PDB file of C-alpha atoms and ligand atoms in Angstrom:
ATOM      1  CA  UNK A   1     264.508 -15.580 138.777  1.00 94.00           C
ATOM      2  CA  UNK A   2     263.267 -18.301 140.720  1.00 97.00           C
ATOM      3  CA  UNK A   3     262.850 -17.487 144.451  1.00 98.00           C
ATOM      4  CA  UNK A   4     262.049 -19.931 146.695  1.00 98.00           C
ATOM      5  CA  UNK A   5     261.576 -18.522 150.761  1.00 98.00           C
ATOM      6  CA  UNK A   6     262.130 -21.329 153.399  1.00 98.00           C
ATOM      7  CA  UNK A   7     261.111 -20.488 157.230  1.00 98.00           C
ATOM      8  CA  UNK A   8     265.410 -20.730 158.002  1.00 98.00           C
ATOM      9  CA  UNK A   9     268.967 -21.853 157.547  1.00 98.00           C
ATOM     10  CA  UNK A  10     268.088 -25.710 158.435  1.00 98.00           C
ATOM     11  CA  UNK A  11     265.051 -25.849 155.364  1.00 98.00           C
ATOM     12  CA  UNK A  12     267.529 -23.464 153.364  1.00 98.00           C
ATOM     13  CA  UNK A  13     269.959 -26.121 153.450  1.00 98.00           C
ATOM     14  CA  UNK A  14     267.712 -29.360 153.183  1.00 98.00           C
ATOM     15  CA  UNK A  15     266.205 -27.379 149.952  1.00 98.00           C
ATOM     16  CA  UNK A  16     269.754 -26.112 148.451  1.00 98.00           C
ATOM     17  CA  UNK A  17     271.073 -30.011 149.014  1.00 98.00           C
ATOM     18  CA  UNK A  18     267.826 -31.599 147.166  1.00 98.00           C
ATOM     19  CA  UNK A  19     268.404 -28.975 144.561  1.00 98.00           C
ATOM     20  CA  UNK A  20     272.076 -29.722 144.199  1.00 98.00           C
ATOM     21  CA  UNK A  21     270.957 -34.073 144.539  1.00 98.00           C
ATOM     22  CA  UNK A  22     268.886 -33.969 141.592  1.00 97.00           C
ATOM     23  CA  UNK A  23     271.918 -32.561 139.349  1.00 97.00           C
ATOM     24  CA  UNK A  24     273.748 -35.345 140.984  1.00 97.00           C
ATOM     25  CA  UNK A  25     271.725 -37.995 140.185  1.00 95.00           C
ATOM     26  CA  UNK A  26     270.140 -36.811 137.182  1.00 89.00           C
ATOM     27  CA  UNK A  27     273.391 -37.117 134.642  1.00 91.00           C
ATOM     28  CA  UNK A  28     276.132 -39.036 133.642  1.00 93.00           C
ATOM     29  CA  UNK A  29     278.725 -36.285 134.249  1.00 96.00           C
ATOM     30  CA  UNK A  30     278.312 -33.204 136.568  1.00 98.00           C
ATOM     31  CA  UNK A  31     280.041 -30.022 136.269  1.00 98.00           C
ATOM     32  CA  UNK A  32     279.434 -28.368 140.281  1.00 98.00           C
ATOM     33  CA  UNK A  33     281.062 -24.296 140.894  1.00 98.00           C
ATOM     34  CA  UNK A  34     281.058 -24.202 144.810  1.00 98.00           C
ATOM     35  CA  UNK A  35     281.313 -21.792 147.421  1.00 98.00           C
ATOM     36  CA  UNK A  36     282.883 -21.954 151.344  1.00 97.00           C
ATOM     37  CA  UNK A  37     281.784 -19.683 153.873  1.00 94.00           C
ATOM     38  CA  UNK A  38     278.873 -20.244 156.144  1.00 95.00           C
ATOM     39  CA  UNK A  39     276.145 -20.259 154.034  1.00 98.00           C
ATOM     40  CA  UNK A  40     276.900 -23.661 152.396  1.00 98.00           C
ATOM     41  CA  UNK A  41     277.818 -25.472 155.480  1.00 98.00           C
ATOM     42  CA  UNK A  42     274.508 -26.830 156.215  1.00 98.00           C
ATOM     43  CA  UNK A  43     274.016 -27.805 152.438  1.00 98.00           C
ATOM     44  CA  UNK A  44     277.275 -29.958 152.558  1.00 98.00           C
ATOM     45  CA  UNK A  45     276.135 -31.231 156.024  1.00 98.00           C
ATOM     46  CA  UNK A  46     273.163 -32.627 154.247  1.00 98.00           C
ATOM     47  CA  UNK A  47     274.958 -34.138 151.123  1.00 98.00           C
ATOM     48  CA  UNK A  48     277.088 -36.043 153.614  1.00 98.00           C
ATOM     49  CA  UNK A  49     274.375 -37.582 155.365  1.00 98.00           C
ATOM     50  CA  UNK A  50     272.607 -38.498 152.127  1.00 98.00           C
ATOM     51  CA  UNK A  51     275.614 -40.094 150.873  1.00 98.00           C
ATOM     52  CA  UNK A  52     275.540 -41.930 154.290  1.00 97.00           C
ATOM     53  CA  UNK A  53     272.289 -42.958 154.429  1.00 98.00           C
ATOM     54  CA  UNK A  54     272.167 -43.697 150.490  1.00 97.00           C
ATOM     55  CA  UNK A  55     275.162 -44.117 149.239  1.00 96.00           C
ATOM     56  CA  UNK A  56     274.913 -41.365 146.451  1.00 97.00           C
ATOM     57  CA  UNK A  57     278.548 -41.566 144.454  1.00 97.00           C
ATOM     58  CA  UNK A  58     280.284 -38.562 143.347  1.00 98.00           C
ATOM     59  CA  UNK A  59     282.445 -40.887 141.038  1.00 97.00           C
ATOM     60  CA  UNK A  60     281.065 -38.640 138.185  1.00 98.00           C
ATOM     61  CA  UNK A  61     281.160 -34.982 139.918  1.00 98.00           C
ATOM     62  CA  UNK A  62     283.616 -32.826 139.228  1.00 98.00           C
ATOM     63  CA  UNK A  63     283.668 -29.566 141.276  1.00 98.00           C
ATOM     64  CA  UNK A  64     285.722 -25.988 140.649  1.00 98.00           C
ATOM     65  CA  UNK A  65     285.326 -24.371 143.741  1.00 98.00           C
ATOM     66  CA  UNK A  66     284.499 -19.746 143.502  1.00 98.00           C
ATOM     67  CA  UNK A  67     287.670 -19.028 145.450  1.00 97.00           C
ATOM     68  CA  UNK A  68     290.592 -19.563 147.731  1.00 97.00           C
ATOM     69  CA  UNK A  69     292.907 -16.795 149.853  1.00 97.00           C
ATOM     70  CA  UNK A  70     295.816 -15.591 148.292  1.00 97.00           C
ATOM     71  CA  UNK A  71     299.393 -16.707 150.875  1.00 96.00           C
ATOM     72  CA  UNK A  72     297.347 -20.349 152.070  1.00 95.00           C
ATOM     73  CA  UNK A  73     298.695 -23.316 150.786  1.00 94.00           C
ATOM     74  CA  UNK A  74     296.222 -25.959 149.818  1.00 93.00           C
ATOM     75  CA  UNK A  75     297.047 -27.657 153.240  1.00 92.00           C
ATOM     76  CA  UNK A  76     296.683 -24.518 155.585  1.00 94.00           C
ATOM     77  CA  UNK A  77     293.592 -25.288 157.694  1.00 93.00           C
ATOM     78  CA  UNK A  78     292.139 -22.149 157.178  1.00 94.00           C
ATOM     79  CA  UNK A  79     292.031 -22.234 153.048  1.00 95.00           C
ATOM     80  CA  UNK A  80     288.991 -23.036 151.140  1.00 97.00           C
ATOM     81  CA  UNK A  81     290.919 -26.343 150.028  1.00 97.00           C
ATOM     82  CA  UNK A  82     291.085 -27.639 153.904  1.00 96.00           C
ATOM     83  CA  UNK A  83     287.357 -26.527 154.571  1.00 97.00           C
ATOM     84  CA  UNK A  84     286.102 -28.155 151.171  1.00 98.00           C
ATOM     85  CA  UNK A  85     288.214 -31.477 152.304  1.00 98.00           C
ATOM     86  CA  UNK A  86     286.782 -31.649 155.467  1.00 97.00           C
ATOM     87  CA  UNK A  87     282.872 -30.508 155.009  1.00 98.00           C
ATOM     88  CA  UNK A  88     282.500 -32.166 151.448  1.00 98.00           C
ATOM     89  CA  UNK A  89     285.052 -34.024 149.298  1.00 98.00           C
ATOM     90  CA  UNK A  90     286.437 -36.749 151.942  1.00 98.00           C
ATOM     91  CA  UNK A  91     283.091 -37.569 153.573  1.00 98.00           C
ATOM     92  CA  UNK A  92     281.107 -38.237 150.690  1.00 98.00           C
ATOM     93  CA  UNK A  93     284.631 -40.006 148.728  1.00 98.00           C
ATOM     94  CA  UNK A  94     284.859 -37.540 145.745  1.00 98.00           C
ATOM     95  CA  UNK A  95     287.865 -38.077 143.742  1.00 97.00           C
ATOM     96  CA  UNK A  96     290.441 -35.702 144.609  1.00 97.00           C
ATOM     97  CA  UNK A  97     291.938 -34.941 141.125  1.00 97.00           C
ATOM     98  CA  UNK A  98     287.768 -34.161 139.852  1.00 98.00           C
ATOM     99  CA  UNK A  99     288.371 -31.157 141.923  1.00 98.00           C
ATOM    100  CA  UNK A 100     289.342 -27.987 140.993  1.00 98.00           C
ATOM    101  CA  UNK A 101     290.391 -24.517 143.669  1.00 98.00           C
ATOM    102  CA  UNK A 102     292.260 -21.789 142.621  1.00 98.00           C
ATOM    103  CA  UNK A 103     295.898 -21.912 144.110  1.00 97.00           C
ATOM    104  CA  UNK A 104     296.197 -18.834 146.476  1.00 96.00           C
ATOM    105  CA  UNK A 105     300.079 -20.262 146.794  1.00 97.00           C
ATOM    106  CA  UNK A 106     300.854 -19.997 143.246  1.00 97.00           C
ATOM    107  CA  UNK A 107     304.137 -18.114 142.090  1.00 95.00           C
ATOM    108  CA  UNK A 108     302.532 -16.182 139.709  1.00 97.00           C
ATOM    109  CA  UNK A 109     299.028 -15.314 140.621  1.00 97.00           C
ATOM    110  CA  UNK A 110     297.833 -13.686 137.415  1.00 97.00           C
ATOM    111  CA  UNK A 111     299.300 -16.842 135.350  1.00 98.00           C
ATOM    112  CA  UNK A 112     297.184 -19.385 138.076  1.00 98.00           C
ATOM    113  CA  UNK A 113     294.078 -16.934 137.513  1.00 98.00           C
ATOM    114  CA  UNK A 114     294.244 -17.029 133.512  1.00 98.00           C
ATOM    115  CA  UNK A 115     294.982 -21.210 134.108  1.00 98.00           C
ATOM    116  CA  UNK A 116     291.522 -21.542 135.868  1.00 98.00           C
ATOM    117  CA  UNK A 117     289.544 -19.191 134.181  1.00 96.00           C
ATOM    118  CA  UNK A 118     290.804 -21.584 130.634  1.00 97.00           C
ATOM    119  CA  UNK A 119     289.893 -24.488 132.832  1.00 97.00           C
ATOM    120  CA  UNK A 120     286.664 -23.253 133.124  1.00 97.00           C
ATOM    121  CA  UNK A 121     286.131 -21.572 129.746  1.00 96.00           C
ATOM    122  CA  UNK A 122     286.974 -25.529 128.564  1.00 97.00           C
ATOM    123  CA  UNK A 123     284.044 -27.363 130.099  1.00 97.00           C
ATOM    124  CA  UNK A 124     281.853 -24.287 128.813  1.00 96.00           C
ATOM    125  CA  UNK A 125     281.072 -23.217 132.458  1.00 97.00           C
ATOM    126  CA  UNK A 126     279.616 -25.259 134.905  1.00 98.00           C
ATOM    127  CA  UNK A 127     276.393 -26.793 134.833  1.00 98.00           C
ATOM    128  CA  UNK A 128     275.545 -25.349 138.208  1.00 98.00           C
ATOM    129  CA  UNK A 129     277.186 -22.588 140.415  1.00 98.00           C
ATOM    130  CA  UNK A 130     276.416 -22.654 144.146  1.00 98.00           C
ATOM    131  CA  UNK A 131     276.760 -18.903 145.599  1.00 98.00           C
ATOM    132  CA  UNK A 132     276.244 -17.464 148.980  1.00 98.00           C
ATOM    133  CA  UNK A 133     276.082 -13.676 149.158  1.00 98.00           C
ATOM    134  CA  UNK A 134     278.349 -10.824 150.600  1.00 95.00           C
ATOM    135  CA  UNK A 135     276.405  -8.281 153.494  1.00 94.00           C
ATOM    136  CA  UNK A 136     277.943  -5.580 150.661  1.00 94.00           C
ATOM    137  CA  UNK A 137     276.147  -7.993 147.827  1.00 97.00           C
ATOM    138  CA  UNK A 138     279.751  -9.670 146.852  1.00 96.00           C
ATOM    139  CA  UNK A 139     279.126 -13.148 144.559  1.00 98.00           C
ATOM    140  CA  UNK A 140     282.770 -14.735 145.078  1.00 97.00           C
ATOM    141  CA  UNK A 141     284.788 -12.558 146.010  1.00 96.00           C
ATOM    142  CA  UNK A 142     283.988  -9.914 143.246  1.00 97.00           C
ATOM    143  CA  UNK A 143     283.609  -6.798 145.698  1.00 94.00           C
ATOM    144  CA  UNK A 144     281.523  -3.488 144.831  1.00 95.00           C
ATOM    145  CA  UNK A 145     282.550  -1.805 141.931  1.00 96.00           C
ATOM    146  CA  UNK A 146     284.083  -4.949 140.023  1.00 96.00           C
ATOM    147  CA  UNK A 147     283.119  -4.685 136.510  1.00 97.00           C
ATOM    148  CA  UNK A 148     280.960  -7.302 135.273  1.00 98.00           C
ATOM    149  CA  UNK A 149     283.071  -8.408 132.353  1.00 98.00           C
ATOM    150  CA  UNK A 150     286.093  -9.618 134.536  1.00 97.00           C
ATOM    151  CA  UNK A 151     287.163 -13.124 134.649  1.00 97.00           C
ATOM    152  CA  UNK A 152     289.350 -14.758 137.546  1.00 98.00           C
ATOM    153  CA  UNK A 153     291.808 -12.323 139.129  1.00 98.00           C
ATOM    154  CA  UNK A 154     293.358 -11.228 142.466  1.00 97.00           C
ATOM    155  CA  UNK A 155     291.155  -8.808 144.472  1.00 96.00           C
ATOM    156  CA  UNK A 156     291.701  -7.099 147.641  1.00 95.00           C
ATOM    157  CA  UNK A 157     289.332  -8.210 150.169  1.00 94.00           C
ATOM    158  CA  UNK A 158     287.723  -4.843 151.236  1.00 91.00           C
ATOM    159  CA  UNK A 159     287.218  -4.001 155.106  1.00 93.00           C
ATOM    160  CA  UNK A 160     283.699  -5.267 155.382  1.00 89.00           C
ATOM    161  CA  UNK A 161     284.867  -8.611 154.168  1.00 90.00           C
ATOM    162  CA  UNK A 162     287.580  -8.726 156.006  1.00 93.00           C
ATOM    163  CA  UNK A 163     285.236  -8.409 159.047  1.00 92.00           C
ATOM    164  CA  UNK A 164     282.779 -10.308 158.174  1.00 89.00           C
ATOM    165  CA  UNK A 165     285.443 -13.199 157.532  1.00 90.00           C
ATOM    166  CA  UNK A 166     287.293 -12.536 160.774  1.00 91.00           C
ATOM    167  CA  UNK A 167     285.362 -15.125 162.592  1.00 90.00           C
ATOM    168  CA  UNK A 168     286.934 -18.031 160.479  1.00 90.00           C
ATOM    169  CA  UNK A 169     290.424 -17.130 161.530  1.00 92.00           C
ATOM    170  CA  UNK A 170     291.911 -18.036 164.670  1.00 90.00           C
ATOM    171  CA  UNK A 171     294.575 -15.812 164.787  1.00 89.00           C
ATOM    172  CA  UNK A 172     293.140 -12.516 163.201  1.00 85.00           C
ATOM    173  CA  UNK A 173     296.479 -11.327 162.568  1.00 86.00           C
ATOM    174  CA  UNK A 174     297.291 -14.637 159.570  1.00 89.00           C
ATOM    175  CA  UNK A 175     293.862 -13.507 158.195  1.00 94.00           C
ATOM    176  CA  UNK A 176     294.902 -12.697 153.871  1.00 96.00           C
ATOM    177  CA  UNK A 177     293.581  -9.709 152.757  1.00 96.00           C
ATOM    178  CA  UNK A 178     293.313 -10.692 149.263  1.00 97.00           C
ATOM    179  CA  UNK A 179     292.047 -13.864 147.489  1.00 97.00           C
ATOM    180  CA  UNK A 180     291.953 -15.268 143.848  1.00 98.00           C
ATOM    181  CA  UNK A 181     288.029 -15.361 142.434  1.00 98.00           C
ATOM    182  CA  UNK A 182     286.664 -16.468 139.282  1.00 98.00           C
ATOM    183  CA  UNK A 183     285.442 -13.167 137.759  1.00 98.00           C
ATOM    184  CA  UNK A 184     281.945 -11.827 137.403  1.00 98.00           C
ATOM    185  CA  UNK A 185     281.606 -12.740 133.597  1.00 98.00           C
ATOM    186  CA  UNK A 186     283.156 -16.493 134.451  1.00 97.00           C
ATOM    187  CA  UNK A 187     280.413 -16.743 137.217  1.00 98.00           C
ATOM    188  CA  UNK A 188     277.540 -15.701 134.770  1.00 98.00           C
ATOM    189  CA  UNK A 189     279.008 -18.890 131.863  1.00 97.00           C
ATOM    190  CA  UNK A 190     277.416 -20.793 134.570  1.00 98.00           C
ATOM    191  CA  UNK A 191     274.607 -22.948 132.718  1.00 98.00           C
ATOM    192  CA  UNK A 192     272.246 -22.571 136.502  1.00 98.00           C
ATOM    193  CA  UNK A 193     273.178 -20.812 138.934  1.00 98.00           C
ATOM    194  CA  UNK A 194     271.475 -21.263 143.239  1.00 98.00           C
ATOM    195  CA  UNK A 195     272.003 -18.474 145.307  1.00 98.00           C
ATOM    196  CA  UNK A 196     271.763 -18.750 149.269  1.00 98.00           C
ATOM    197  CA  UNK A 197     270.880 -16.504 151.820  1.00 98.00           C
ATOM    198  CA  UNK A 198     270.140 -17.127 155.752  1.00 98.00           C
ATOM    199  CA  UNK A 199     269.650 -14.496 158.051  1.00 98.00           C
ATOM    200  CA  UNK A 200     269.447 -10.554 159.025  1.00 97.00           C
ATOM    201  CA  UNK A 201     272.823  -9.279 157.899  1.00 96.00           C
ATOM    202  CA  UNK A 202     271.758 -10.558 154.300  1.00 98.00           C
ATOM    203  CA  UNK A 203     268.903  -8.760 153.667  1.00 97.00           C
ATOM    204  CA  UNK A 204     269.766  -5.641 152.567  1.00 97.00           C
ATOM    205  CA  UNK A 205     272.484  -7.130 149.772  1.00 98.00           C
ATOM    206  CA  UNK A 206     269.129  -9.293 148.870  1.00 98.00           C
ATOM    207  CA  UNK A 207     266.871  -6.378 148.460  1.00 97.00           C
ATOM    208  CA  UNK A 208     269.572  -4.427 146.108  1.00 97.00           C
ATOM    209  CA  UNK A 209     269.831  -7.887 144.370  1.00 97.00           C
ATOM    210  CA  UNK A 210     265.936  -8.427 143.903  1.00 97.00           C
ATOM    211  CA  UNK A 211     264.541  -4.983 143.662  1.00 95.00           C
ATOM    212  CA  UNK A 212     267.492  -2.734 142.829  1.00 94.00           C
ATOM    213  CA  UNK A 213     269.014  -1.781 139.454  1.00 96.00           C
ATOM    214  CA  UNK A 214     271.398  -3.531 138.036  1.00 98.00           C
ATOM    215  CA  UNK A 215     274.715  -1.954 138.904  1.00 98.00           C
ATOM    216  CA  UNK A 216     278.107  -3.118 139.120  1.00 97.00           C
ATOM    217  CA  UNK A 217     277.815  -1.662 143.112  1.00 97.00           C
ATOM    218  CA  UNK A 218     276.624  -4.776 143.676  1.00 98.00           C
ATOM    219  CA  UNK A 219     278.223  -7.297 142.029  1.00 98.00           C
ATOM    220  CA  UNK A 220     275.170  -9.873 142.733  1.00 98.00           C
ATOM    221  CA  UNK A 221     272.607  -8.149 140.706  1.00 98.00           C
ATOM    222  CA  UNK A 222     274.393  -8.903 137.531  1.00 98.00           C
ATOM    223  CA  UNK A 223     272.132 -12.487 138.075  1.00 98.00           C
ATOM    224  CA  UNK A 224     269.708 -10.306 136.961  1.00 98.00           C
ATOM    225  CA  UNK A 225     271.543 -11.163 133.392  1.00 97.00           C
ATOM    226  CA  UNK A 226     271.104 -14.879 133.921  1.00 98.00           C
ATOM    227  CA  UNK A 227     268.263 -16.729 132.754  1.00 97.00           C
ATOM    228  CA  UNK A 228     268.361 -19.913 135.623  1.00 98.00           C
ATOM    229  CA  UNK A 229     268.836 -18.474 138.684  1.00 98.00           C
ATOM    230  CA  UNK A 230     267.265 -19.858 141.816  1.00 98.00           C
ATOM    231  CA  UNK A 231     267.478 -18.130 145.203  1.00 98.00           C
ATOM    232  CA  UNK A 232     267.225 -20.178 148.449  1.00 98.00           C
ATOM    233  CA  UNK A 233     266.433 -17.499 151.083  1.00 98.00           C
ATOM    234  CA  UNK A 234     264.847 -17.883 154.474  1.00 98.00           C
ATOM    235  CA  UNK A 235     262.343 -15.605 155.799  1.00 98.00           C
ATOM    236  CA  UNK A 236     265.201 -13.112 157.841  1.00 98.00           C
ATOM    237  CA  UNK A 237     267.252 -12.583 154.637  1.00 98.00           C
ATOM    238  CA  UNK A 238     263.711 -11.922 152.559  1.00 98.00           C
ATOM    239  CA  UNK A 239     262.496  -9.602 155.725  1.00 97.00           C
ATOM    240  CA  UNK A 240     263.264  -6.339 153.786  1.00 96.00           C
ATOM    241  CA  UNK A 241     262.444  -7.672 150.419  1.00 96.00           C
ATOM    242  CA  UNK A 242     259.523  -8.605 152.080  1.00 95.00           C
ATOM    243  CA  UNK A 243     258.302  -5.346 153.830  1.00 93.00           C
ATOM    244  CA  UNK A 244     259.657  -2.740 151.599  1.00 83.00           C
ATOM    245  CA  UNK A 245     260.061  -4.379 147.686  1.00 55.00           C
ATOM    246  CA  UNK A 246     256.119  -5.913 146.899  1.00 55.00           C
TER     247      UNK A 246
HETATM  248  C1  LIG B 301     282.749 -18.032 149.440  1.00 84.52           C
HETATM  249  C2  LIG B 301     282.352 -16.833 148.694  1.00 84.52           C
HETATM  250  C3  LIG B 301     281.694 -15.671 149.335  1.00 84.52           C
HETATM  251  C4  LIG B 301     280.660 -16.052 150.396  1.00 84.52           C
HETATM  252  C5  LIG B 301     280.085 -14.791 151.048  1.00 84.52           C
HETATM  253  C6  LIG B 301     279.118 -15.113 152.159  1.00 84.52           C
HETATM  254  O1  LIG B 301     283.327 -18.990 148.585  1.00 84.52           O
HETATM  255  O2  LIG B 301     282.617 -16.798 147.546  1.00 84.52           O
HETATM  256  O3  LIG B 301     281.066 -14.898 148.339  1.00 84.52           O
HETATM  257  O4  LIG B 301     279.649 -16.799 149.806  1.00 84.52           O
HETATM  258  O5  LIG B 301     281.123 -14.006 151.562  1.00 84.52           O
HETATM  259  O6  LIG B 301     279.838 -15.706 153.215  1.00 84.52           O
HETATM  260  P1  LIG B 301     279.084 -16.447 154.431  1.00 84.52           P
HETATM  261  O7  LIG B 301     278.396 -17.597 153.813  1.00 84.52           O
HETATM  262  O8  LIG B 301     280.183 -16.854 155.360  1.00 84.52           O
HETATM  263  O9  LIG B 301     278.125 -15.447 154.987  1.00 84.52           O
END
């Protein structure tokens, strides 16, 4: 594993957007797995001013985003398909139908989650999977105690996540308890995979990640199974890594 400690969440996300930059510009076709949240929010910031300042096309990017809310329509402003419109696909003018999110409104949810995990399985996983990390060590929404061998499905959100994601709901009440994910073992087909962590509440999930065992407990230390995985972490996610794990 490939760690790479920046001083915060501004150098995290310069570093994680160069990363993701060279992929762009370095083939003919991209393959991009992408994450919502926080985390990535300063990484998309900084793809949209590159495409700004240079011009960078995403004619030949296609993304398949980690997860979306089960009960939000594609145009509810608080899904993952609203927040990746507005932070990433219409500023920097990627083509709509090269995108890919689970459908949290589908009629039949386990039908939707075998469609996208095929979708997937078809391109022979992405070339490379963004991921931000859970406080309980979650990788998509794959809580504690998912086995690493499942592929996209319907999880309940458990009550830490639920907290943790309160803040991104206006009305706390609307906020879904479950969401569709691509699975543990679809996450892992990933040909590269760049992890990102910023701040205090990370560290601990980070330390279990980086010096634990590998345990499906925490779903994020199954990257220990992956060959090309890069972690962007700034010096407050590392701090326990850093003072306990050397
Ligand atoms: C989001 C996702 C989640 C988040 C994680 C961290 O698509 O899959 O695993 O990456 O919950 O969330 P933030 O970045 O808000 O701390």
């Amino acid at each position: 594993m490939n760690i790479i400690e920046v001083a915060n969440y501004e150098e995290m996300s310069r570093a994680s957007a160069d990363f993701i930059l060279k992929k762009i510009k370095g083939s003919e076709k991209v393959t991009l797995g992408l994450a919502t949240g926080g985390t990535p929010l300063g990484t998309y910031q900084e793809l949209v001013k590159d495409h700004k300042e240079n011009e960078t096309s995403y004619d030949h990017v296609h993304t398949y985003n980690l997860d979306e809310y089960v009960g939000l329509t594609p145009d509810d402003q608080e899904s993952y398909h609203a927040y990746m419109c507005e932070h990433l696909f219409h500023p920097v003018n990627l083509p709509l139908e090269q995108t890919n999110i689970p459908n949290g409104a589908a009629p039949e949810l386990l039908q939707e989650c075998l469609r996208y995990d095929m979708l997937i399985e078809s391109i022979g996983g992405v070339d490379l999977q963004l991921l931000g990390i859970g406080e309980n060590g979650h990788i998509g929404f794959n809580e504690p105690g998912t086995l690493f061998s499942t592929s996209t499905h319907v999880v309940d959100l458990t009550p830490s996540t639920l907290e943790a994601n309160a803040k991104y709901f206006k009305d706390p009440s609307k906020q879904p308890t479950q969401a569709i994910t691509m699975g543990i073992a679809t996450i892992l087909k990933s040909k590269e995979i760049l992890l990102l962590a910023s701040g205090e509440r990370k560290q601990e999930a980070l330390f279990h990640l980086l010096r634990g065992e590998v345990t499906e407990s925490v779903p994020a230390s199954a990257l220990n199974m992956h060959d090309r995985v890069t972690i962007i972490a700034d010096s407050q996610a590392l701090k326990l890594v850093n003072s306990l794990g050397k």
